[in-house]
């Protein structure tokens, strides 16, 4: 389908983008366009004005300062996946980016765009939650940082306010990481995806964060499992017993792809696999 | 009232200037204004990959990009990949290995494969299949498509 009509302007800077965004009533930001354009083509979304931020250099690329990695909001999934800095120091986001959609989607889609869209079956949210990432947003009245735990507020809903834009994501160094995805073969989205970030000290789990995508109306964190496994060894028997009945099917999504009960079972299985693999690396 | 905007895009090595509506998709501009109908439209949901072209060397779905976003970029379509008397290695592979039946998905398959080989000249079969995840073939021709790409890789690395 053809999208509704809109005006189109390219922003040269974050400030200019915020100004243009505020200037039109139904404006939207356009970066890679891989969430926005399909939605506009289905006429689920309409915008009177698109502000193209793909040319804002400050929003692109991965940089490292000590143990913190900063990923510009307009960095494509492919560039996240291929980042040598991330691959060596904090590989989870790079590994997750490498299994998003397909190569053409990864060539255009951006991390900031995906997070802002907040599709409940997108891959990044699980990793963002597991890493305890910080999301930097800018608005006309200044900048602020939103913790991953507070970022997703509902299906396609985030804590980013009207008139604000995501400028970057920062994540800590972490090598005990893994993402397990049960992929829907047609859409490429996660039926369920579980990301784990584990630190093992003296043979036992000293820290653990687990993020889940695809299962519920929004990405979620398994805090109960995290505390249950604190101080335990990450052996198969322990993980099998801990990763059982993690989420109630009643809280999950059931649709033509998978029933809620099946998704609940996938959460158990994928959490166990993700933690085992992450612990072996961490 | 419709407002158009001026764009300048290098298409298959040639500079093309046009006034387009902002909502014009790149694929519609290529097919309808430039008559480059080798790029196909197979779905309306960014899933089938029949419309894949290269924008600044990267494979993209031209149905999921506005022509306005290509302003200042270099676009290569299937028409610009090889010539009838000098096929691109991937086109040659599809010819040699019978990599198509109806041919509808072929341009997108070839553009995706060409980008794969440009960055990974000797892919494993698993890597080829992973790279084709965004290209759908409804004649169930994947086996021969994979062989075609392997043929091209062999030729390119020989």
Short mmCIF file of C-alpha atoms in Angstrom, two decimals:
data_model
loop_
_atom_site.label_atom_id
_atom_site.label_comp_id
_atom_site.label_asym_id
_atom_site.label_seq_id
_atom_site.Cartn_x
_atom_site.Cartn_y
_atom_site.Cartn_z
CA UNK A 1 0.00 0.00 0.00
CA UNK A 2 1.06 3.60 -0.54
CA UNK A 3 1.61 5.57 2.67
CA UNK A 4 -0.38 8.67 3.49
CA UNK A 5 1.20 11.94 2.40
CA UNK A 6 3.85 13.58 4.52
CA UNK A 7 6.49 16.25 4.31
CA UNK A 8 10.11 15.13 4.50
CA UNK A 9 13.08 16.97 5.94
CA UNK A 10 16.63 15.90 6.66
CA UNK A 11 18.07 16.97 10.01
CA UNK A 12 21.77 17.79 10.25
CA UNK A 13 21.99 17.61 14.04
CA UNK A 14 20.10 16.35 17.09
CA UNK A 15 19.03 19.93 17.92
CA UNK A 16 17.68 20.46 14.43
CA UNK A 17 15.85 17.12 14.56
CA UNK A 18 14.20 18.07 17.86
CA UNK A 19 13.19 21.45 16.41
CA UNK A 20 11.69 19.88 13.28
CA UNK A 21 9.98 17.22 15.38
CA UNK A 22 8.32 19.92 17.50
CA UNK A 23 7.33 22.01 14.48
CA UNK A 24 4.71 19.59 13.11
CA UNK A 25 1.83 18.05 15.07
CA UNK A 26 2.08 14.46 13.82
CA UNK A 27 5.78 14.24 13.13
CA UNK A 28 7.94 11.13 13.38
CA UNK A 29 11.63 10.40 13.21
CA UNK A 30 12.95 8.36 10.29
CA UNK A 31 16.29 6.58 10.73
CA UNK A 32 16.52 3.16 9.05
CA UNK A 33 12.77 3.13 8.58
CA UNK A 34 12.45 -0.61 9.11
CA UNK A 35 9.78 -0.32 11.77
CA UNK A 36 8.19 2.92 10.60
CA UNK A 37 7.90 2.36 6.84
CA UNK A 38 6.25 -1.10 6.99
CA UNK A 39 3.80 0.31 9.53
CA UNK A 40 3.09 3.36 7.34
CA UNK A 41 2.60 1.12 4.30
CA UNK A 42 -0.03 -0.84 6.21
CA UNK A 43 -1.50 2.53 7.25
CA UNK A 44 -1.30 1.46 10.85
CA UNK A 45 0.82 4.58 11.28
CA UNK A 46 0.49 7.95 9.61
CA UNK A 47 2.75 10.96 10.04
CA UNK A 48 2.30 14.44 8.63
CA UNK A 49 6.04 15.08 8.69
CA UNK A 50 9.07 12.80 8.69
CA UNK A 51 12.36 14.02 10.08
CA UNK A 52 15.19 11.97 8.57
CA UNK A 53 18.00 11.64 11.14
CA UNK A 54 20.06 9.12 9.17
CA UNK A 55 22.54 11.82 8.22
CA UNK A 56 23.30 12.92 11.80
CA UNK A 57 26.85 11.66 12.26
CA UNK A 58 26.75 12.07 16.05
CA UNK A 59 24.08 9.37 16.26
CA UNK A 60 26.16 6.70 14.52
CA UNK A 61 28.80 4.25 15.62
CA UNK A 62 30.10 2.38 18.66
CA UNK A 63 32.63 3.88 21.06
CA UNK A 64 34.29 2.56 24.20
CA UNK A 65 35.25 4.45 27.34
CA UNK A 66 36.82 2.09 29.87
CA UNK A 67 34.24 -0.58 30.65
CA UNK A 68 31.33 1.25 29.06
CA UNK A 69 30.25 0.92 25.44
CA UNK A 70 28.15 3.60 23.82
CA UNK A 71 26.14 2.76 20.71
CA UNK A 72 24.71 5.69 18.75
CA UNK A 73 20.97 5.41 18.16
CA UNK A 74 21.28 5.39 14.36
CA UNK A 75 23.83 2.57 14.30
CA UNK A 76 22.50 -0.17 12.03
CA UNK A 77 22.02 -3.72 13.27
CA UNK A 78 24.77 -4.76 10.87
CA UNK A 79 27.23 -2.26 12.31
CA UNK A 80 26.33 -3.34 15.85
CA UNK A 81 26.81 -6.99 14.81
CA UNK A 82 30.20 -6.26 13.24
CA UNK A 83 31.54 -3.93 15.94
CA UNK A 84 34.96 -5.24 16.97
CA UNK A 85 34.72 -3.31 20.27
CA UNK A 86 31.45 -4.96 21.21
CA UNK A 87 32.52 -8.39 19.97
CA UNK A 88 35.57 -8.35 22.24
CA UNK A 89 34.25 -6.56 25.32
CA UNK A 90 30.46 -6.85 25.42
CA UNK A 91 29.34 -9.27 22.71
CA UNK A 92 25.67 -9.73 23.63
CA UNK A 93 24.28 -6.81 21.63
CA UNK A 94 26.45 -7.75 18.63
CA UNK A 95 25.24 -11.35 18.74
CA UNK A 96 21.61 -10.29 19.09
CA UNK A 97 21.96 -7.79 16.21
CA UNK A 98 23.28 -10.60 14.01
CA UNK A 99 20.03 -12.58 14.29
CA UNK A 100 17.57 -9.74 13.74
CA UNK A 101 15.44 -10.18 10.62
CA UNK A 102 17.61 -10.80 7.58
CA UNK A 103 20.69 -9.17 5.99
CA UNK A 104 18.76 -6.43 4.20
CA UNK A 105 16.87 -5.55 7.38
CA UNK A 106 20.14 -5.47 9.33
CA UNK A 107 21.68 -3.18 6.72
CA UNK A 108 19.04 -0.49 7.32
CA UNK A 109 17.37 -1.01 10.70
CA UNK A 110 18.85 0.84 13.67
CA UNK A 111 19.12 0.09 17.39
CA UNK A 112 17.45 3.35 18.40
CA UNK A 113 14.62 2.81 15.96
CA UNK A 114 14.02 -0.71 17.15
CA UNK A 115 13.99 0.33 20.81
CA UNK A 116 11.67 3.28 20.15
CA UNK A 117 9.28 1.02 18.24
CA UNK A 118 9.28 -1.43 21.18
CA UNK A 119 7.81 -4.36 19.29
CA UNK A 120 7.09 -6.98 21.97
CA UNK A 121 8.79 -9.63 19.80
CA UNK A 122 11.89 -7.61 18.86
CA UNK A 123 15.27 -9.05 19.84
CA UNK A 124 17.09 -6.07 21.39
CA UNK A 125 14.77 -5.60 24.41
CA UNK A 126 15.80 -8.92 26.01
CA UNK A 127 19.48 -7.96 25.72
CA UNK A 128 18.94 -4.38 26.86
CA UNK A 129 17.22 -5.63 30.02
CA UNK A 130 19.79 -8.38 30.68
CA UNK A 131 22.67 -5.93 30.31
CA UNK A 132 21.04 -3.27 32.47
CA UNK A 133 21.61 -0.82 29.63
CA UNK A 134 21.02 2.91 29.91
CA UNK A 135 19.08 4.64 27.15
CA UNK A 136 20.04 8.26 26.50
CA UNK A 137 17.25 10.51 25.24
CA UNK A 138 17.33 14.16 24.22
CA UNK A 139 14.46 16.62 24.32
CA UNK A 140 14.06 20.34 23.81
CA UNK A 141 14.37 20.84 27.56
CA UNK A 142 17.54 18.76 27.87
CA UNK A 143 18.81 15.20 28.01
CA UNK A 144 18.12 12.36 30.42
CA UNK A 145 18.93 8.72 30.85
CA UNK A 146 16.37 5.93 31.22
CA UNK A 147 17.33 2.59 32.80
CA UNK A 148 16.42 -0.49 30.74
CA UNK A 149 14.17 -1.74 33.55
CA UNK A 150 12.04 1.41 33.22
CA UNK A 151 12.21 1.78 29.45
CA UNK A 152 9.52 -0.59 28.13
CA UNK A 153 6.12 0.42 29.47
CA UNK A 154 3.73 -1.60 27.28
CA UNK A 155 3.16 -3.08 23.85
CA UNK A 156 4.85 -0.63 21.44
CA UNK A 157 5.11 1.78 24.41
CA UNK A 158 8.25 3.22 25.98
CA UNK A 159 9.22 5.84 28.56
CA UNK A 160 10.40 8.16 25.78
CA UNK A 161 8.11 11.20 25.92
CA UNK A 162 6.58 13.03 22.97
CA UNK A 163 9.13 15.41 21.49
CA UNK A 164 12.06 13.36 22.79
CA UNK A 165 14.42 11.15 20.79
CA UNK A 166 16.79 8.33 21.67
CA UNK A 167 20.38 9.38 21.05
CA UNK A 168 22.40 6.43 22.35
CA UNK A 169 22.45 3.22 24.35
CA UNK A 170 25.21 2.47 26.83
CA UNK A 171 26.04 -1.02 28.05
CA UNK A 172 28.68 -2.35 30.44
CA UNK A 173 31.45 -4.78 29.54
CA UNK A 174 30.13 -8.31 29.94
CA UNK A 175 31.44 -11.53 28.45
CA UNK A 176 29.31 -14.11 30.28
CA UNK A 177 26.43 -13.55 27.90
CA UNK A 178 24.08 -15.50 25.64
CA UNK A 179 20.90 -15.00 23.64
CA UNK A 180 18.64 -17.91 22.80
CA UNK A 181 15.98 -17.22 20.20
CA UNK A 182 13.15 -19.39 18.95
CA UNK A 183 12.72 -17.71 15.61
CA UNK A 184 9.50 -17.47 13.66
CA UNK A 185 10.54 -18.76 10.24
CA UNK A 186 8.45 -16.33 8.19
CA UNK A 187 8.77 -13.07 10.08
CA UNK A 188 12.21 -13.53 11.59
CA UNK A 189 10.86 -12.19 14.89
CA UNK A 190 11.33 -14.06 18.15
CA UNK A 191 8.44 -16.30 19.19
CA UNK A 192 10.39 -16.14 22.46
CA UNK A 193 13.93 -14.89 23.04
CA UNK A 194 15.88 -15.01 26.29
CA UNK A 195 19.10 -13.11 27.03
CA UNK A 196 21.29 -13.86 30.05
CA UNK A 197 24.23 -11.98 31.53
CA UNK A 198 26.10 -14.00 34.14
CA UNK A 199 29.17 -13.53 36.29
CA UNK A 200 30.63 -16.68 37.81
CA UNK A 201 33.03 -16.32 40.75
CA UNK A 202 34.57 -19.27 42.58
CA UNK A 203 32.32 -21.68 40.69
CA UNK A 204 29.04 -20.06 41.67
CA UNK A 205 26.81 -17.42 40.11
CA UNK A 206 27.70 -14.05 41.63
CA UNK A 207 25.47 -11.96 39.40
CA UNK A 208 22.73 -12.74 36.91
CA UNK A 209 20.26 -10.77 34.86
CA UNK A 210 17.76 -12.38 32.50
CA UNK A 211 15.62 -10.57 29.91
CA UNK A 212 12.78 -12.10 27.91
CA UNK A 213 11.22 -10.92 24.67
CA UNK A 214 8.37 -12.27 22.56
CA UNK A 215 6.57 -13.99 25.42
CA UNK A 216 4.43 -11.26 26.90
CA UNK A 217 2.86 -7.95 25.95
CA UNK A 218 6.24 -6.31 26.61
CA UNK A 219 9.80 -7.43 27.32
CA UNK A 220 10.27 -8.59 30.90
CA UNK A 221 12.97 -9.35 33.43
CA UNK A 222 13.05 -12.61 35.41
CA UNK A 223 14.03 -11.20 38.82
CA UNK A 224 12.68 -14.24 40.69
CA UNK A 225 14.97 -16.55 38.74
CA UNK A 226 17.90 -14.18 39.22
CA UNK A 227 17.62 -14.31 43.01
CA UNK A 228 16.88 -18.06 43.03
CA UNK A 229 20.16 -18.77 41.27
CA UNK A 230 22.35 -16.32 43.23
CA UNK A 231 25.24 -18.21 44.82
CA UNK A 232 24.33 -21.46 43.03
CA UNK A 233 26.40 -23.40 40.55
CA UNK A 234 25.25 -23.26 36.93
CA UNK A 235 25.12 -27.03 36.51
CA UNK A 236 22.41 -28.68 34.44
CA UNK A 237 20.42 -30.11 37.37
CA UNK A 238 20.35 -26.77 39.20
CA UNK A 239 19.29 -24.89 36.07
CA UNK A 240 16.64 -27.46 35.17
CA UNK A 241 15.09 -27.22 38.59
CA UNK A 242 15.27 -23.40 38.69
CA UNK A 243 13.99 -22.87 35.15
CA UNK A 244 10.61 -24.47 35.63
CA UNK A 245 7.32 -22.62 35.58
CA UNK A 246 9.12 -19.28 35.36
CA UNK A 247 6.16 -17.37 34.03
CA UNK A 248 2.45 -18.09 34.22
CA UNK A 249 0.87 -18.72 30.82
CA UNK A 250 -1.96 -16.40 31.84
CA UNK A 251 0.45 -13.46 31.70
CA UNK A 252 1.69 -14.32 28.21
CA UNK A 253 0.59 -13.83 24.64
CA UNK A 254 -1.20 -16.61 22.77
CA UNK A 255 -1.74 -16.18 19.03
CA UNK A 256 -1.66 -18.03 15.72
CA UNK A 257 2.11 -18.50 16.07
CA UNK A 258 2.16 -20.12 19.50
CA UNK A 259 -0.17 -20.63 22.44
CA UNK A 260 0.55 -18.90 25.74
CA UNK A 261 1.32 -22.29 27.34
CA UNK A 262 3.83 -23.07 24.61
CA UNK A 263 5.47 -19.67 25.08
CA UNK A 264 5.70 -20.31 28.83
CA UNK A 265 7.44 -23.60 28.10
CA UNK A 266 9.83 -21.86 25.70
CA UNK A 267 10.75 -19.33 28.38
CA UNK A 268 11.81 -22.17 30.71
CA UNK A 269 13.82 -23.98 28.04
CA UNK A 270 15.48 -20.93 26.53
CA UNK A 271 16.31 -19.42 29.94
CA UNK A 272 18.06 -22.63 30.96
CA UNK A 273 20.03 -22.76 27.71
CA UNK A 274 20.94 -19.07 27.79
CA UNK A 275 22.15 -19.18 31.40
CA UNK A 276 24.16 -22.36 30.81
CA UNK A 277 25.85 -20.93 27.75
CA UNK A 278 26.46 -17.53 29.37
CA UNK A 279 27.91 -19.13 32.52
CA UNK A 280 30.29 -21.23 30.44
CA UNK A 281 31.64 -18.01 28.91
CA UNK A 282 31.59 -15.91 32.06
CA UNK B 1 -1.65 19.51 -2.36
CA UNK B 2 1.28 17.29 -3.18
CA UNK B 3 4.74 18.71 -2.74
CA UNK B 4 7.59 17.08 -4.56
CA UNK B 5 11.26 17.16 -3.76
CA UNK B 6 14.35 17.03 -5.93
CA UNK B 7 16.63 14.02 -5.62
CA UNK B 8 19.86 13.08 -7.33
CA UNK B 9 20.79 9.41 -7.31
CA UNK B 10 23.46 7.49 -9.18
CA UNK B 11 21.64 4.48 -10.62
CA UNK B 12 23.76 1.78 -12.25
CA UNK B 13 26.53 4.33 -12.72
CA UNK B 14 24.33 6.98 -14.29
CA UNK B 15 23.30 10.18 -12.50
CA UNK B 16 19.52 10.47 -12.35
CA UNK B 17 17.73 13.62 -11.23
CA UNK B 18 14.04 13.59 -10.38
CA UNK B 19 11.25 15.32 -8.52
CA UNK B 20 9.49 12.79 -6.35
CA UNK B 21 6.74 12.81 -3.78
CA UNK B 22 8.33 12.10 -0.38
CA UNK B 23 6.18 8.97 -0.05
CA UNK B 24 7.48 7.45 -3.29
CA UNK B 25 9.16 4.18 -2.43
CA UNK B 26 12.55 3.56 -3.99
CA UNK B 27 11.19 0.47 -5.75
CA UNK B 28 8.34 2.42 -7.33
CA UNK B 29 10.72 5.12 -8.54
CA UNK B 30 13.06 2.52 -10.06
CA UNK B 31 10.30 0.56 -11.75
CA UNK B 32 7.81 3.21 -12.78
CA UNK B 33 9.91 6.31 -13.41
CA UNK B 34 13.19 4.75 -14.55
CA UNK B 35 11.59 1.65 -16.16
CA UNK B 36 14.05 -0.61 -14.35
CA UNK B 37 11.54 -3.40 -13.94
CA UNK B 38 14.08 -6.07 -13.08
CA UNK B 39 13.53 -5.13 -9.44
CA UNK B 40 10.33 -6.91 -8.40
CA UNK B 41 7.63 -6.34 -5.81
CA UNK B 42 6.50 -9.63 -4.30
CA UNK B 43 4.87 -8.59 -1.04
CA UNK B 44 3.72 -5.56 0.90
CA UNK B 45 5.34 -6.45 4.20
CA UNK B 46 9.13 -6.17 3.70
CA UNK B 47 9.48 -9.94 3.86
CA UNK B 48 9.96 -11.42 0.39
CA UNK B 49 13.20 -9.77 -0.79
CA UNK B 50 12.22 -9.66 -4.49
CA UNK B 51 13.00 -5.93 -4.45
CA UNK B 52 16.55 -6.10 -3.08
CA UNK B 53 18.96 -3.61 -4.65
CA UNK B 54 22.31 -2.28 -3.46
CA UNK B 55 22.43 1.19 -1.93
CA UNK B 56 26.01 2.36 -1.42
CA UNK B 57 27.08 -1.27 -1.69
CA UNK B 58 24.63 -2.65 0.86
CA UNK B 59 21.71 -4.94 0.03
CA UNK B 60 18.43 -3.23 0.95
CA UNK B 61 14.76 -3.87 0.36
CA UNK B 62 13.81 -1.05 -1.98
CA UNK B 63 10.18 -1.40 -0.85
CA UNK B 64 11.23 -0.31 2.63
CA UNK B 65 13.05 2.86 1.70
CA UNK B 66 11.73 6.09 0.27
CA UNK B 67 13.39 7.35 -2.91
CA UNK B 68 14.08 10.54 -0.95
CA UNK B 69 16.32 8.57 1.42
CA UNK B 70 18.45 7.50 -1.54
CA UNK B 71 19.24 11.13 -2.43
CA UNK B 72 23.00 11.36 -2.88
CA UNK B 73 23.44 7.57 -2.86
CA UNK B 74 24.65 5.08 -5.47
CA UNK B 75 22.05 2.44 -6.32
CA UNK B 76 22.74 -0.77 -8.23
CA UNK B 77 19.85 -2.83 -9.56
CA UNK B 78 19.92 -6.22 -11.26
CA UNK B 79 20.20 -4.37 -14.60
CA UNK B 80 23.48 -2.83 -13.44
CA UNK B 81 25.05 -5.95 -11.97
CA UNK B 82 26.22 -7.58 -15.17
CA UNK B 83 25.63 -7.37 -18.90
CA UNK B 84 24.01 -9.93 -21.22
CA UNK B 85 27.38 -10.75 -22.73
CA UNK B 86 29.29 -10.48 -19.46
CA UNK B 87 27.21 -11.92 -16.65
CA UNK B 88 28.11 -11.29 -13.01
CA UNK B 89 29.50 -14.43 -11.34
CA UNK B 90 26.25 -14.91 -9.42
CA UNK B 91 24.14 -14.53 -12.57
CA UNK B 92 26.39 -17.08 -14.24
CA UNK B 93 25.93 -19.40 -11.26
CA UNK B 94 22.13 -19.17 -11.54
CA UNK B 95 22.43 -19.98 -15.25
CA UNK B 96 24.75 -22.95 -14.74
CA UNK B 97 22.97 -24.48 -11.73
CA UNK B 98 19.38 -23.83 -12.84
CA UNK B 99 18.87 -21.50 -9.89
CA UNK B 100 15.39 -20.43 -10.90
CA UNK B 101 12.07 -21.77 -11.98
CA UNK B 102 9.57 -18.94 -12.45
CA UNK B 103 12.28 -16.32 -11.95
CA UNK B 104 10.25 -13.87 -9.90
CA UNK B 105 12.47 -13.97 -6.82
CA UNK B 106 15.68 -14.22 -8.87
CA UNK B 107 16.74 -10.54 -9.05
CA UNK B 108 16.48 -10.18 -5.27
CA UNK B 109 18.21 -13.52 -4.71
CA UNK B 110 21.07 -12.48 -6.97
CA UNK B 111 21.48 -9.04 -5.38
CA UNK B 112 21.49 -10.57 -1.90
CA UNK B 113 23.97 -13.24 -2.96
CA UNK B 114 26.24 -10.68 -4.64
CA UNK B 115 26.47 -8.72 -1.39
CA UNK B 116 27.14 -11.91 0.57
CA UNK B 117 30.03 -12.88 -1.72
CA UNK B 118 31.40 -9.34 -1.65
CA UNK B 119 31.92 -9.60 2.09
CA UNK B 120 32.38 -13.36 2.41
CA UNK B 121 33.87 -14.81 -0.81
CA UNK B 122 33.86 -18.40 0.44
CA UNK B 123 30.68 -18.94 2.48
CA UNK B 124 29.63 -22.30 3.91
CA UNK B 125 26.29 -23.73 2.88
CA UNK B 126 24.89 -22.71 6.28
CA UNK B 127 26.13 -19.16 5.79
CA UNK B 128 24.51 -19.00 2.36
CA UNK B 129 21.18 -20.22 3.74
CA UNK B 130 21.39 -17.74 6.64
CA UNK B 131 22.08 -14.92 4.16
CA UNK B 132 18.99 -15.88 2.13
CA UNK B 133 16.61 -15.67 5.10
CA UNK B 134 15.12 -12.46 3.74
CA UNK B 135 14.47 -13.81 0.24
CA UNK B 136 11.49 -16.04 -0.37
CA UNK B 137 11.19 -18.46 -3.29
CA UNK B 138 7.77 -20.00 -3.85
CA UNK B 139 8.93 -22.59 -6.42
CA UNK B 140 10.83 -24.38 -3.60
CA UNK B 141 14.00 -23.75 -5.53
CA UNK B 142 16.31 -23.09 -2.60
CA UNK B 143 18.57 -26.08 -3.21
CA UNK B 144 19.54 -24.93 -6.68
CA UNK B 145 19.82 -21.32 -5.54
CA UNK B 146 22.34 -22.40 -2.89
CA UNK B 147 24.23 -24.41 -5.54
CA UNK B 148 24.20 -21.39 -7.84
CA UNK B 149 25.79 -19.24 -5.17
CA UNK B 150 28.33 -21.96 -4.38
CA UNK B 151 29.13 -22.09 -8.11
CA UNK B 152 29.66 -18.32 -8.13
CA UNK B 153 31.86 -18.51 -5.02
CA UNK B 154 33.97 -21.24 -6.59
CA UNK B 155 34.40 -19.20 -9.74
CA UNK B 156 35.27 -16.10 -7.77
CA UNK B 157 37.88 -17.78 -5.61
CA UNK B 158 39.36 -20.03 -8.34
#
